[in-house]
mmCIF file of C-alpha atoms in Angstrom:
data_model
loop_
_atom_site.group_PDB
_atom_site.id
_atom_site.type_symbol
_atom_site.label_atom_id
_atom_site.label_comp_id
_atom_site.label_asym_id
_atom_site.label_seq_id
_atom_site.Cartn_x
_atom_site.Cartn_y
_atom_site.Cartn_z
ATOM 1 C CA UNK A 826 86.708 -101.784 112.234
ATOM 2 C CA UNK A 827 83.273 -99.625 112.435
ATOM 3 C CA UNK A 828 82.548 -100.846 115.674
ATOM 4 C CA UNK A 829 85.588 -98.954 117.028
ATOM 5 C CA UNK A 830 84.535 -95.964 115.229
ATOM 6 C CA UNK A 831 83.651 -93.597 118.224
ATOM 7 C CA UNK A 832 86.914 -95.086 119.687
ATOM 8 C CA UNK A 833 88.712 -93.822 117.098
ATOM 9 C CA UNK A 834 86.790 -90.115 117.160
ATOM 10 C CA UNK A 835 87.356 -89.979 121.243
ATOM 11 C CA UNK A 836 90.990 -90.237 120.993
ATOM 12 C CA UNK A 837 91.213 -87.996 117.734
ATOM 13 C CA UNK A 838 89.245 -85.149 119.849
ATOM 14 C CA UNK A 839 91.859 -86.137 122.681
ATOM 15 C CA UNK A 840 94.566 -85.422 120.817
ATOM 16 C CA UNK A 841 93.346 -82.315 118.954
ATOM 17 C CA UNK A 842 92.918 -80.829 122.374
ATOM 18 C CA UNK A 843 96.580 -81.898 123.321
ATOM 19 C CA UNK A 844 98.289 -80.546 120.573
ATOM 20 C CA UNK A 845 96.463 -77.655 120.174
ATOM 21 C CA UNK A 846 98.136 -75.015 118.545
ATOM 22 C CA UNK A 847 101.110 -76.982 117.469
ATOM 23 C CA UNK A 848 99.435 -78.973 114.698
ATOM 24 C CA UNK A 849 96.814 -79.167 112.228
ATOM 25 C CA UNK A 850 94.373 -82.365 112.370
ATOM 26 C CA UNK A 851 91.711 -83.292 109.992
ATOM 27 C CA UNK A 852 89.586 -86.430 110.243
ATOM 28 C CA UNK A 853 88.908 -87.989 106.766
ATOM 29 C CA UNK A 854 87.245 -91.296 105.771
ATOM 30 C CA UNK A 855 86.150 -93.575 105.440
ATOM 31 C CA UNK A 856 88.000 -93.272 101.936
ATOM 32 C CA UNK A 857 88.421 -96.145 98.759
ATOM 33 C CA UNK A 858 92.379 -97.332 99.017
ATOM 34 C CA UNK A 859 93.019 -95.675 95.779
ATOM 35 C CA UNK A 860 92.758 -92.211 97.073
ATOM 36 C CA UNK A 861 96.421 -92.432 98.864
ATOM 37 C CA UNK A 862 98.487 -93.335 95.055
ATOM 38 C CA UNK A 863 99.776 -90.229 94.052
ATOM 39 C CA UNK A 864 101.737 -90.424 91.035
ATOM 40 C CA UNK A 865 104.119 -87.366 89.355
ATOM 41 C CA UNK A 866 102.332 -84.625 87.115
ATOM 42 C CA UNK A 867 103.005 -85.362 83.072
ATOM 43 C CA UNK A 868 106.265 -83.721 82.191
ATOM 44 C CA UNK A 869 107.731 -84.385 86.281
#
């Protein structure tokens, strides 16, 4: 919902500051539903 959006980036920042250190966080999008099928190399 884009009217959320800076909802959405608020709580991300939140929780980058929380787990700082401990994890990795990247903030992607917005991205077409086709770029989450993975399928196996040729030959997998």
């Amino acid at each position: 919902e884009s009217a959320r959006e800076q909802e959405l980036e608020d709580t991300v920042r939140r929780l980058v500051a929380d787990w700082d250190g401990r994890v990795e966080l990247d903030l992607l999008g917005p991205m077409a539903a086709y770029d989450f099928v993975t399928k196996p190399a040729p030959g997998e």
